[in-house]
Coordinates of C-alpha atoms in Angstrom, one line a residue:
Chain A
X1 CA 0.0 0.0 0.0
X2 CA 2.5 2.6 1.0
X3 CA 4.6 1.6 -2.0
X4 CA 1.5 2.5 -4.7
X5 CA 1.3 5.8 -2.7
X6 CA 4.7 6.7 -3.5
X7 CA 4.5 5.8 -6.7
X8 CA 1.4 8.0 -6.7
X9 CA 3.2 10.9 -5.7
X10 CA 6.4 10.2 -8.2
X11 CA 3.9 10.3 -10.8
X12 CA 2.2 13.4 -9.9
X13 CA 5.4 14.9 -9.9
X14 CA 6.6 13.7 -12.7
X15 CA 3.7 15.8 -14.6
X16 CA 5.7 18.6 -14.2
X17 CA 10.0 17.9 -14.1
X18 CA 11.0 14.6 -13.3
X19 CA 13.1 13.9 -10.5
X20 CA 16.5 13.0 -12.0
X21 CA 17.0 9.8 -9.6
X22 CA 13.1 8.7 -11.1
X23 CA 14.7 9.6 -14.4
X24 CA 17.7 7.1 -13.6
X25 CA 15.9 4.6 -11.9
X26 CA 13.2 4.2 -14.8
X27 CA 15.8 3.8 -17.4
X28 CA 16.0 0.4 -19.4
X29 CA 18.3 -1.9 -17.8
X30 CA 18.4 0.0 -14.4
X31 CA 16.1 -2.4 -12.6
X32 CA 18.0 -3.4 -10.0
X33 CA 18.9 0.0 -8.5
X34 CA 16.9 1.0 -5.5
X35 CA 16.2 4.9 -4.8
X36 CA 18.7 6.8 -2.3
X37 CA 17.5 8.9 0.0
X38 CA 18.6 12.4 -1.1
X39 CA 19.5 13.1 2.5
X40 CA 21.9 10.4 2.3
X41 CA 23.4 11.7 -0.7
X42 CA 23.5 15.8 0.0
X43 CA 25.6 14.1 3.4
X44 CA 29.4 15.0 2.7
X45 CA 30.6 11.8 5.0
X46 CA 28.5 9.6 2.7
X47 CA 31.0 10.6 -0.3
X48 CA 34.4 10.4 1.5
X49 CA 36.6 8.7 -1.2
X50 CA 34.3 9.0 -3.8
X51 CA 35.9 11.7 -5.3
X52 CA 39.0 9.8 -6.7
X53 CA 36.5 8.7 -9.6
X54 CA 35.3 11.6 -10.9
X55 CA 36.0 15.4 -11.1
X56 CA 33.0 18.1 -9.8
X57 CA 31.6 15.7 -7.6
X58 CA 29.6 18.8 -5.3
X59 CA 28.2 19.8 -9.0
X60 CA 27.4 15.9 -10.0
X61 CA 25.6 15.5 -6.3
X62 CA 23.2 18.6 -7.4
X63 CA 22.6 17.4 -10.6
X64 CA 21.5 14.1 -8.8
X65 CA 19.5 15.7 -6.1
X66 CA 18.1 18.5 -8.9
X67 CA 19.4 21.7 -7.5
X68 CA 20.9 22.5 -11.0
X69 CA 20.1 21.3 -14.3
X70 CA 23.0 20.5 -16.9
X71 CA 23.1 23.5 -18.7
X72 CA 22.2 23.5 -22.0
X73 CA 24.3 25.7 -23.2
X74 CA 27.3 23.7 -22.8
X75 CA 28.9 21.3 -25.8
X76 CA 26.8 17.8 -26.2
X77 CA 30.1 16.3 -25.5
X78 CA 30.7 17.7 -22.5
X79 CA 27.1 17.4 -21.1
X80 CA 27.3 13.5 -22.0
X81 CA 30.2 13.6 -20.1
X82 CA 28.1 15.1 -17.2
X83 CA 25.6 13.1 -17.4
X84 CA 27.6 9.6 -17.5
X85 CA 29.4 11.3 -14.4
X86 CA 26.8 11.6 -12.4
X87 CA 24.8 8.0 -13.6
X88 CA 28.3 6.6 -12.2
X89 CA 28.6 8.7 -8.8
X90 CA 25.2 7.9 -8.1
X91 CA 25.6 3.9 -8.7
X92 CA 28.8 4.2 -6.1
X93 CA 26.4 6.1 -3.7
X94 CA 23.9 3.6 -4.1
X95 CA 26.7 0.4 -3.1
X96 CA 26.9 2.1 0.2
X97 CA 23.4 2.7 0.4
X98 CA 22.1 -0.2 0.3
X99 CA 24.1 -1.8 3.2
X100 CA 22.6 1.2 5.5
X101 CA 19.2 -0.1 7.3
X102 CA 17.1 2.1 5.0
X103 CA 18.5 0.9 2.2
X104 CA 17.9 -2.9 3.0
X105 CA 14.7 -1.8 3.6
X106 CA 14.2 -0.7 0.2
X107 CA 16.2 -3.3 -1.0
X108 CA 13.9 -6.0 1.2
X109 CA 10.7 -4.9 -1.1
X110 CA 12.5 -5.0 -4.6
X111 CA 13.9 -8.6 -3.5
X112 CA 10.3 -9.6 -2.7
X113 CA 8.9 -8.7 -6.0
X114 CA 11.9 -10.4 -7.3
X115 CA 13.8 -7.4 -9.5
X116 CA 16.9 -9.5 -9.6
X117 CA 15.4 -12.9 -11.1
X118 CA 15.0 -16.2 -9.7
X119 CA 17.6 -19.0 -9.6
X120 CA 17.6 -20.6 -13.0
X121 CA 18.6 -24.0 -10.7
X122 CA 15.9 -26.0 -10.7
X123 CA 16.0 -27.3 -7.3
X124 CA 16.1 -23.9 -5.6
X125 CA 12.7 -23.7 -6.8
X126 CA 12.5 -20.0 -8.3
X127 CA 14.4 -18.7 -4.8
X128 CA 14.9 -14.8 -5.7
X129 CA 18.4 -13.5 -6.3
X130 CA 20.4 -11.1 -4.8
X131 CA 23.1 -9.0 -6.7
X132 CA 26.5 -9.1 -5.7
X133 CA 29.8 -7.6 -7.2
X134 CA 33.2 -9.5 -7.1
X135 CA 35.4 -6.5 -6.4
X136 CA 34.0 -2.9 -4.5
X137 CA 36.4 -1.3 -7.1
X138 CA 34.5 0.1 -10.2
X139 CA 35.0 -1.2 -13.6
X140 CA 36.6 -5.0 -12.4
X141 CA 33.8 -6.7 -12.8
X142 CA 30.3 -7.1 -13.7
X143 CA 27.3 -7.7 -11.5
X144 CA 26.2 -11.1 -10.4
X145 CA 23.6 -12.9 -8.3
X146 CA 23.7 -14.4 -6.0
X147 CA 21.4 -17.0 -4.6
X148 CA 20.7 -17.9 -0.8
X149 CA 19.7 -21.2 -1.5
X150 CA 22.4 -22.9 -3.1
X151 CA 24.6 -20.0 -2.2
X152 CA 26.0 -19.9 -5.8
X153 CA 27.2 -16.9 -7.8
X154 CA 25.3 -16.7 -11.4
X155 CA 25.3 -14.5 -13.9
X156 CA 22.1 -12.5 -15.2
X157 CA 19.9 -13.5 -17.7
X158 CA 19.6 -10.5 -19.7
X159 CA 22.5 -8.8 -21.2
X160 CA 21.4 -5.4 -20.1
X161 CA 22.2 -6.4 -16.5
X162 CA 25.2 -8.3 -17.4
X163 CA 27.3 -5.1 -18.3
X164 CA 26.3 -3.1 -15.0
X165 CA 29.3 -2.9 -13.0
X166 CA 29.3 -5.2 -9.8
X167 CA 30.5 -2.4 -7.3
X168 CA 27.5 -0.4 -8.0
X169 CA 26.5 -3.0 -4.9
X170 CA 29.5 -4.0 -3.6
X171 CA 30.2 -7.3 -2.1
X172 CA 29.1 -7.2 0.8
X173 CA 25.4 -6.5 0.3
X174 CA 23.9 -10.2 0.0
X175 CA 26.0 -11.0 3.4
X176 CA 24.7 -7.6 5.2
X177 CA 20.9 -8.4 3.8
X178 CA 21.0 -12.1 5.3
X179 CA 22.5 -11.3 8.5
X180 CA 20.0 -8.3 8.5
X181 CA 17.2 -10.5 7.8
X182 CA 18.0 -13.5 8.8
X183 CA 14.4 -15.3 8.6
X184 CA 14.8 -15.1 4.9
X185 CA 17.6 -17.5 4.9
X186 CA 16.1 -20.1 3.2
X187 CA 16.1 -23.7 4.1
X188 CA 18.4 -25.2 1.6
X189 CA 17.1 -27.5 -0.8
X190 CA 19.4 -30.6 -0.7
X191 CA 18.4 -32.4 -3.7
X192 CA 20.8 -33.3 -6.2
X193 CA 20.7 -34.1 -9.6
X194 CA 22.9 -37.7 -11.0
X195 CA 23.0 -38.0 -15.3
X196 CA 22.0 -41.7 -16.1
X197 CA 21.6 -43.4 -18.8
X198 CA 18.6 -45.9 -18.7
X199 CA 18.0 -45.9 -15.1
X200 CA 21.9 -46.2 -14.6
X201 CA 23.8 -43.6 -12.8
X202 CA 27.1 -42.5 -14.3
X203 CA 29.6 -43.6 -12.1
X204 CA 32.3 -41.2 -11.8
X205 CA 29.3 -38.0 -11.6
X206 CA 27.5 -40.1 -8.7
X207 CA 30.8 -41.1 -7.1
X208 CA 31.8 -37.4 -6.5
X209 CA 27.4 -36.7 -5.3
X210 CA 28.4 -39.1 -2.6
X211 CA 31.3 -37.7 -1.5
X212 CA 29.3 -34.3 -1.8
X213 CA 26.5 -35.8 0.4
X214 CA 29.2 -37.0 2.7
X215 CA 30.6 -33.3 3.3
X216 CA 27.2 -32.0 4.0
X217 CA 26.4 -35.3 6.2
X218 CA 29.7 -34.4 8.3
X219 CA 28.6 -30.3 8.1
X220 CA 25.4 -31.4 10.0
X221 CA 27.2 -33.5 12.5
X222 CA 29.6 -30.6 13.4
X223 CA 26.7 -28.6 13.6
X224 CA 24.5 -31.2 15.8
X225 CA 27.8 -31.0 18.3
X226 CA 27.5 -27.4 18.7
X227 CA 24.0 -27.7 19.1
X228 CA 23.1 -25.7 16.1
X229 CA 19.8 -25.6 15.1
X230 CA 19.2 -26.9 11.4
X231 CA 15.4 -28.0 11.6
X232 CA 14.5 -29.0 8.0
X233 CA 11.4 -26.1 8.3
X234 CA 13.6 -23.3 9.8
X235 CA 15.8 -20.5 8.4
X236 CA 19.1 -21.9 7.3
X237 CA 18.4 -25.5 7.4
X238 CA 18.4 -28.3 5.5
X239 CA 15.3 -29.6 4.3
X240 CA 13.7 -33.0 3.8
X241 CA 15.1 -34.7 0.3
X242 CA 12.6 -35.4 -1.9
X243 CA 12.2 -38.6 -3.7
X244 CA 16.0 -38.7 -4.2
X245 CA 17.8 -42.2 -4.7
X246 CA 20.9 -41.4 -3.2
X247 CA 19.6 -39.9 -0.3
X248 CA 17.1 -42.8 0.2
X249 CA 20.1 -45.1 0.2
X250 CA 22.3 -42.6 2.3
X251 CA 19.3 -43.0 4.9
X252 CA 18.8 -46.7 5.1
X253 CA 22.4 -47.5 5.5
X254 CA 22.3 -45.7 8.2
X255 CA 19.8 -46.9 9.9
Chain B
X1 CA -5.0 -41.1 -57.0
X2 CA -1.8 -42.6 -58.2
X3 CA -0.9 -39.4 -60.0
X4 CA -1.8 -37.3 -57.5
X5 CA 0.7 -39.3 -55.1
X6 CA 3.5 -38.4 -57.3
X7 CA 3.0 -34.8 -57.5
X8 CA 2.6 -34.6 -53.7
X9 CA 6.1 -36.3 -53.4
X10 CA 7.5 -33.7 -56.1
X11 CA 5.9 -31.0 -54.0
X12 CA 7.1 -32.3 -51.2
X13 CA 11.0 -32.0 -52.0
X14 CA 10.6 -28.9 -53.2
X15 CA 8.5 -27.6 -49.6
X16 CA 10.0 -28.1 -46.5
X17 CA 8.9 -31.5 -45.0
X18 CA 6.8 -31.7 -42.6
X19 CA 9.8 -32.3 -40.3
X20 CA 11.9 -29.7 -41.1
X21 CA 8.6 -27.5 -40.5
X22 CA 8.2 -28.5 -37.1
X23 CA 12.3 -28.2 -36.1
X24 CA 12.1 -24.4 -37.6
X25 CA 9.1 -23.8 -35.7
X26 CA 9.6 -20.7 -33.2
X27 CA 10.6 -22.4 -29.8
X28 CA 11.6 -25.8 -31.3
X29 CA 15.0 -24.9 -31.7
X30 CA 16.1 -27.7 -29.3
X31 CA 15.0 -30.6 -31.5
X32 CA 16.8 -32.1 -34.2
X33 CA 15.5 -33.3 -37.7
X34 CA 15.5 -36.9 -37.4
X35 CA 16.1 -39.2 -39.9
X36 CA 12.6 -40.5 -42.0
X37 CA 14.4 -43.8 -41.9
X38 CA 14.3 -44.2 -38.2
X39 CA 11.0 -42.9 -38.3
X40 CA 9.9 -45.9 -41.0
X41 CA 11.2 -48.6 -39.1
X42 CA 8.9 -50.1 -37.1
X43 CA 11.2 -51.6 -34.5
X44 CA 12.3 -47.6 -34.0
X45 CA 8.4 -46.8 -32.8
X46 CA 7.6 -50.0 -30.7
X47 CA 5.3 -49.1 -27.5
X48 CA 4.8 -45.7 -29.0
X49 CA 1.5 -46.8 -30.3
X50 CA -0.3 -47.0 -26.7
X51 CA 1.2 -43.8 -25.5
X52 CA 0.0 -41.6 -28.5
X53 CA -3.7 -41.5 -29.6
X54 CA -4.2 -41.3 -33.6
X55 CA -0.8 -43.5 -33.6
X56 CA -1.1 -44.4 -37.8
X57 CA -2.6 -40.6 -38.7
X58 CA 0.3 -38.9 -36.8
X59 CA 2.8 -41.4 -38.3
X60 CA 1.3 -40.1 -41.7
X61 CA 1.7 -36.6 -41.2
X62 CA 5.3 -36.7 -39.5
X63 CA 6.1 -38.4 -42.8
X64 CA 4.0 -36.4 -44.9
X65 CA 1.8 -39.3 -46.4
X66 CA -1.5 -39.0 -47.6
X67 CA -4.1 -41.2 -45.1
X68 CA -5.7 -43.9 -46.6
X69 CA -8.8 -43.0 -44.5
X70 CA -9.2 -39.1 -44.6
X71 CA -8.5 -37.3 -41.1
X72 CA -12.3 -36.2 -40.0
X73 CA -12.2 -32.2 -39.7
X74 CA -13.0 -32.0 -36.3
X75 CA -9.9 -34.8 -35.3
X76 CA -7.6 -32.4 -37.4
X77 CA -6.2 -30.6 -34.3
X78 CA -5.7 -33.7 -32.2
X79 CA -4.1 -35.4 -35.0
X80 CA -1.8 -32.7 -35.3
X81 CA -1.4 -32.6 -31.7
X82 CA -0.4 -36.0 -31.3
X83 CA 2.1 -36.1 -34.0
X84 CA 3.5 -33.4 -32.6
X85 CA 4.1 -35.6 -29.3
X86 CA 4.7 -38.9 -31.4
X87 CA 7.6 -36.7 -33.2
X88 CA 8.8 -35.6 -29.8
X89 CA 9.1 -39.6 -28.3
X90 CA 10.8 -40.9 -31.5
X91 CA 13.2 -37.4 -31.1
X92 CA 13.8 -38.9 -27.3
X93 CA 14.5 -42.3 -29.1
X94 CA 16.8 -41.1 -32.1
X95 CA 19.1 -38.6 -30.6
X96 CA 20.3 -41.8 -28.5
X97 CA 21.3 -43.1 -31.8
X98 CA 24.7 -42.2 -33.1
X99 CA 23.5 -40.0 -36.2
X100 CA 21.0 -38.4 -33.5
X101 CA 24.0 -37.9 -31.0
X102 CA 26.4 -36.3 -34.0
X103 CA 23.1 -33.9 -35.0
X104 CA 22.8 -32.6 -31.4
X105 CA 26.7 -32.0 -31.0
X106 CA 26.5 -29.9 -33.6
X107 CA 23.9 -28.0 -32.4
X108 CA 25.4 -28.2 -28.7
X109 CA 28.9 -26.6 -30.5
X110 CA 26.7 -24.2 -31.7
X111 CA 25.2 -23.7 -28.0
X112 CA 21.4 -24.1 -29.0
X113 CA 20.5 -25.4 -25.7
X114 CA 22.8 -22.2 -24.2
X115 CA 25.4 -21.7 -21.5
X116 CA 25.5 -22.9 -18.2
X117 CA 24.1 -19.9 -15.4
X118 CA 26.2 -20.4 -12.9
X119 CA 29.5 -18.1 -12.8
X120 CA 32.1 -20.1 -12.2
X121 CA 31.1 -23.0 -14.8
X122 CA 32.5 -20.4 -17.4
X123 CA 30.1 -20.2 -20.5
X124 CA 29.8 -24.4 -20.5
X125 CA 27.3 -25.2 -22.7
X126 CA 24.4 -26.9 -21.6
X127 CA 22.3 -30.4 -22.4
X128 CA 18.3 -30.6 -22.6
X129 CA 17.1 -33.4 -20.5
X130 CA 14.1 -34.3 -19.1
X131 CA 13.6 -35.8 -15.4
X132 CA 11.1 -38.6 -17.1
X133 CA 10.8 -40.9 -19.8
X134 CA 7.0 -40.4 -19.9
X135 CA 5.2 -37.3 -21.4
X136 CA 2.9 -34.6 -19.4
X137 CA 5.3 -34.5 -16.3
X138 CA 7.9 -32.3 -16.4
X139 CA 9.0 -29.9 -18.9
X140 CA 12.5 -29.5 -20.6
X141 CA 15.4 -28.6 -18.5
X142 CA 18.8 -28.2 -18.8
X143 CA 22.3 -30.3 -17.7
X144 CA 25.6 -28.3 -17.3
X145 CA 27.9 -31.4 -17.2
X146 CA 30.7 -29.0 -15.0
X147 CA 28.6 -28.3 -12.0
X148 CA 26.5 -31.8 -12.6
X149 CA 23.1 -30.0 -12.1
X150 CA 20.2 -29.1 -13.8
X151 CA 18.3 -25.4 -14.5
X152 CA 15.5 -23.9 -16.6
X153 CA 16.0 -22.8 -19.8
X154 CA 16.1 -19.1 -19.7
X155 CA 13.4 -18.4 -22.1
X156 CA 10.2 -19.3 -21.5
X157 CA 9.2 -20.1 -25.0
X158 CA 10.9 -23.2 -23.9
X159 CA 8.8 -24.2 -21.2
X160 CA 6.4 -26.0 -23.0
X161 CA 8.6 -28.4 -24.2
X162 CA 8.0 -31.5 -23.0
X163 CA 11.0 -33.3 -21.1
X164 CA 10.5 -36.3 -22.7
X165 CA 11.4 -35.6 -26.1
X166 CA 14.8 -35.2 -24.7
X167 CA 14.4 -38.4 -22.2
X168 CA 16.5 -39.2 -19.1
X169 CA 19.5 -40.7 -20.9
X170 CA 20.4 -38.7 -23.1
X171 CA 23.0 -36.2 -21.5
X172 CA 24.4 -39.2 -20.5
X173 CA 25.0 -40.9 -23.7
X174 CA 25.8 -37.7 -25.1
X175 CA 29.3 -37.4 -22.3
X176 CA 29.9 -41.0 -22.7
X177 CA 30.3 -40.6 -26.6
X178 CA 32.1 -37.2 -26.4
X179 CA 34.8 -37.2 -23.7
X180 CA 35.4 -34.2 -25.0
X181 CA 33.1 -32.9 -22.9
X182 CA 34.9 -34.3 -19.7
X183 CA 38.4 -32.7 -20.8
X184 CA 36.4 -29.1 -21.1
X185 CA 35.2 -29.8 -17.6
X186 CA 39.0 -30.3 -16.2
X187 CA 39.9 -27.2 -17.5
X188 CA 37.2 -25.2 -15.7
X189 CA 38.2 -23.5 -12.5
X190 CA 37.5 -25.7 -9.4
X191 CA 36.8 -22.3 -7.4
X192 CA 33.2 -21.6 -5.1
X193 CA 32.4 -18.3 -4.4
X194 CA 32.2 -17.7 -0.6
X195 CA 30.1 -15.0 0.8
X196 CA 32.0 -12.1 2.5
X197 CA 30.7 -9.3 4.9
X198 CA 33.0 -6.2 4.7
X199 CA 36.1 -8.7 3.3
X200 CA 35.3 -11.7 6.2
X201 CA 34.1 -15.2 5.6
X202 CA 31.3 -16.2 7.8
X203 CA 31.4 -18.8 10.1
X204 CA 29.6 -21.7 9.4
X205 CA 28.2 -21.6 13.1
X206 CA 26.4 -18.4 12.2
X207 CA 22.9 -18.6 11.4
X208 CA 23.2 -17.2 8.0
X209 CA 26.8 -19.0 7.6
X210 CA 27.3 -21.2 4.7
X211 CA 25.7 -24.4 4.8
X212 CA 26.1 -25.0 1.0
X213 CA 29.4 -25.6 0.3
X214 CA 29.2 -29.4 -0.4
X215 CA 26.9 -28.6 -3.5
X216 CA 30.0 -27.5 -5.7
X217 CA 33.2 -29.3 -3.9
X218 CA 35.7 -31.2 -5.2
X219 CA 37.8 -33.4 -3.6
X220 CA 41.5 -31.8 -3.2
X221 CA 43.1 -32.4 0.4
X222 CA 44.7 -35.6 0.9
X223 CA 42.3 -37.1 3.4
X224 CA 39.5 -35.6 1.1
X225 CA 41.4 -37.2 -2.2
X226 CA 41.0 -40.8 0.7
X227 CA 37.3 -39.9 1.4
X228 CA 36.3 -39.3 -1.9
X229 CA 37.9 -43.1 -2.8
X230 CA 35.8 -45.1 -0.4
X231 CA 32.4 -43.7 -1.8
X232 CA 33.2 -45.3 -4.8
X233 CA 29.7 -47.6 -4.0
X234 CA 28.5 -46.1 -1.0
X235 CA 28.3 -42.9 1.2
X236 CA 31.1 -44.5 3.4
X237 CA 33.0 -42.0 5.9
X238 CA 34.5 -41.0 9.0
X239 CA 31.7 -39.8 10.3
X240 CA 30.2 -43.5 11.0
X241 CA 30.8 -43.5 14.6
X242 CA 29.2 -40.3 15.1
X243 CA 26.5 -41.6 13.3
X244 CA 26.2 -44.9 15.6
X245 CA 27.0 -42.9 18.8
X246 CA 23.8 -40.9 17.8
X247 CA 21.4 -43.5 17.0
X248 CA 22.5 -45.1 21.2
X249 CA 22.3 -41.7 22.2
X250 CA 18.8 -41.3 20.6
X251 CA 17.8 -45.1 22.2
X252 CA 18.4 -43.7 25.6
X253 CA 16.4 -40.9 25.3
X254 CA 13.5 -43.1 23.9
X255 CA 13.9 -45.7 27.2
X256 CA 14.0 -42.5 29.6
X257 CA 10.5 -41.4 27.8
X258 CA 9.6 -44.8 28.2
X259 CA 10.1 -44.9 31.8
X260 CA 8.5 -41.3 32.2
X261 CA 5.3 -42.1 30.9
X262 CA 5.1 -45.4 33.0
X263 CA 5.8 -43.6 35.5
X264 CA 2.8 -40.7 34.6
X265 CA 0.4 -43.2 34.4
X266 CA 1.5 -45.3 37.4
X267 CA 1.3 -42.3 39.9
X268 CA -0.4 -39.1 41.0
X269 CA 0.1 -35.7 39.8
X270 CA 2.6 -34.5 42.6
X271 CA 5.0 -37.0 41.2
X272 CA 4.6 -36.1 38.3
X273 CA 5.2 -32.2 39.4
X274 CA 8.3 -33.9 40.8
X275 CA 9.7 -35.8 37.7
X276 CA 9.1 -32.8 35.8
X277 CA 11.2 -31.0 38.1
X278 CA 13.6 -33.4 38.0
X279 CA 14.4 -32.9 34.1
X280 CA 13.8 -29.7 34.5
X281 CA 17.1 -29.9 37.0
X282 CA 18.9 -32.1 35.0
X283 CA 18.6 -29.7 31.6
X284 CA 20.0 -27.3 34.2
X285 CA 22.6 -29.4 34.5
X286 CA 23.3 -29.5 30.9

């Protein structure tokens, strides 16, 4: 409800001069970006650093927060230039942001309505992704996803998102959201997939699943020592496998 | 009649067969064209008949032979429909054959079926399967022979493609004819991505720790190297007296229950305020 109401408002506004952040955040291929409060960015301690990327940055912050308009009289080069300056400054702004309460917050609603995709594995069952970066240094690497289930790292399925740069979130957002949030670990799906061939299974693929299955059998007896709770229903556990014929047999041998 | 025969078999090389139609289709860019020889050989189809309704009629329109019988109108779109499923089961069949297999490495060097997702598989390409042998269960999905697991296509103008027309075996056969495969997998980096808060691993004690880390492991310690050797037929480890010295422990606590209960039904409620005070004590204890 409170979410249609700000939109609501945005669009009212946006009758007359649009914000430059809705500007940004509307743009194809910026789907993952939350909004920053312009509080947060107007604050000088929010930018220490920042300014080794990128000249004007007082002048970039206005144009982001709409105290000045890029003027028109200027070359189109150099108001490109501008403009790319400030898309950039407000995507680093944005990686610290987001690791602030309020910007988990916001981050906590775009997650829900699943911006960033669902796992493409097929037993984390459509769990929503989480975007990571590999480096908080600009221009290393793209952005990736990461997913709470299977804790992997995967790339994004559209190529729009594949070229955003990964710092614009920084890595240690998916860490800070989960410990922030820690009901929405999920409870990890331990099925497993084995190739066969005519109800065979290969043998060298279900030799190293067993030795897999081993690792996470000995994870959960370290954890049953320290009297760690891994309920198969709770937050971070490991749930029931279903109809799977290595973990049948893994469970009658040990009976 | 006769005449008109020929001239649909003229017309026919010169249109695309009713094959080639369906592979081009939009979406049905996972199937190869198979061979109208397999198709013809009755061995090739056996048990097919009971699975697909309008077996002959479909037969007849895959190959692009006029029925003997006409098709009533109103069966037209169920006809259709089933050869399009009776095309899909003899696909599952042929691409186990070796011309089948060579027709889908082509189109897996060509990465059809697309790359592998996850990150750190690096581009591999990827495999159709399906889970199940039978139609109407499960639709298409994908095997990425590095990381051994299976995802959904990314587009959905996939997901009505039923799994079986891909079958259970068939990524498989596909590895165990092209070792190929196996050798690209070596080269891949063995590397996991860890989840880091502010440049620090969490522990796996923490409630949001990592608990997942078996999923993409490979063997490479010594002792792991040792482990990873005795599973050769069974989850065997060094975790088996851990396992036993739970399953006592978990006896115990079923005989102290036991003896609890008796005792509940044996005596009044003040004992039983008692007892319960007594465990209460002894989880104090603890």
């Amino acid at each position: 409800m409170a979410s249609r109401e700000g939109e609501y408002i945005s669009d009212s506004g946006s009758d007359y001069t649009e914000y430059w952040i809705d500007w940004f955040l509307g743009s194809r291929g910026n789907e993952y970006f939350c909004d920053v409060d312009a509080e947060y960015i107007t604050d000088r301690f929010n930018l220490t650093g920042l300014n080794q990327y990128v000249d004007r940055i007082g002048l970039l912050v206005d144009i982001i927060t709409d105290r000045t308009q890029i003027s028109e009289t200027q070359p189109e080069e150099a108001r490109a230039r501008l403009e790319d300056n400030a898309k950039f400054i407000y995507a680093l702004i944005h990686a610290r942001y987001i690791i602030t309460s309020r910007g988990l917050s916001k981050m906590l609603e775009k997650y829900r309505n699943g911006d960033f995709g669902y796992c493409p594995r097929v037993n984390c069952k459509l769990t929503p992704l989480l975007p990571v970066g590999l480096s908080d240094k600009p221009r290393v690497a793209s952005v990736k996803l990461y997913c709470p289930n299977c804790e992997d790292l995967y790339n994004p399925k559209s190529s729009r998102h594949a070229s955003i740069d990964g710092a614009f979130f920084g890595t240690s957002f998916p860490a800070m959201f989960l410990q922030n949030y820690p009901e929405l670990v999920p409870t990890h799906n331990v099925d497993v997939y084995i190739p066969k061939i005519f109800g065979f299974q290969l043998h060298s693929q279900a030799q190293l699943t067993r030795w897999r299955l081993l690792k996470r059998e000995q994870l959960v007896n370290r954890l049953d020592q320290l009297h760690i709770e891994h309920a198969n229903d709770g937050p971070g556990g490991f749930a029931d496998p279903v109809d799977d014929d290595e973990n049948k047999k893994a469970k009658r041998g040990r009976r | 009649m006769s005449s008109f025969n020929e001239v649909e078999s003229d017309s026919s090389e010169d249109v695309d067969s009713w094959i080639s139609l369906f592979c081009s289709m939009f979406g049905h860019d996972y199937f190869v064209e198979v061979a109208p020889e397999f198709i013809e050989d009755d061995f090739n189809l056996t048990g097919l008949s009971l699975i697909v309704p309008f077996f002959r009629d479909a037969l007849d329109v895959i190959l692009d032979l006029e029925p003997e019988i006409p098709i009533k109108p109103a069966n037209v779109p169920l006809v259709e429909h089933a050869a399009e499923l009776l095309y899909g089961l003899i696909h599952a069949r042929y691409i186990l054959t070796k011309p089948g297999l060579r027709a889908m490495a082509e189109k897996y060097e060509d990465n059809c079926f697309g790359s592998c997702p996850r990150y750190y598989c690096q581009g591999m390409h990827l495999l159709p399967i399906g889970r199940y042998d039978q139609p109407g269960i499960e639709t298409v999905r994908l095997y990425c022979p590095n990381c051994n697991d299976i995802y959904l296509p990314s587009s959905s103008r996939y997901l009505n493609i039923d799994g079986a027309f891909f079958g259970t075996s068939f990524a498989g056969m596909f590895m165990k004819l092209f070792p190929e495969i196996q050798r690209q997998c070596y080269e891949r980096t063995k590397k996991q991505f860890e989840l880091k808060l502010f440049g620090f691993k969490l522990n796996e004690r923490a409630p949001g720790g990592p608990r997942m880390k078996w999923l993409r492991q490979y063997p490479q310690a010594k002792e792991e190297i040792e482990e990873y050797k005795k599973c050769e037929f069974s989850i065997v480890g060094t975790n088996e007296k851990i396992v036993e010295a739970g399953g006592q422990e978990e006896g115990e606590e079923e005989e102290e229950e036991e003896e609890e209960e008796a005792r509940m039904d044996e005596d009044s409620h003040e004992e039983a305020k008692a007892s319960a005070g007594e465990s209460m004590m002894s989880i104090a204890k603890d």
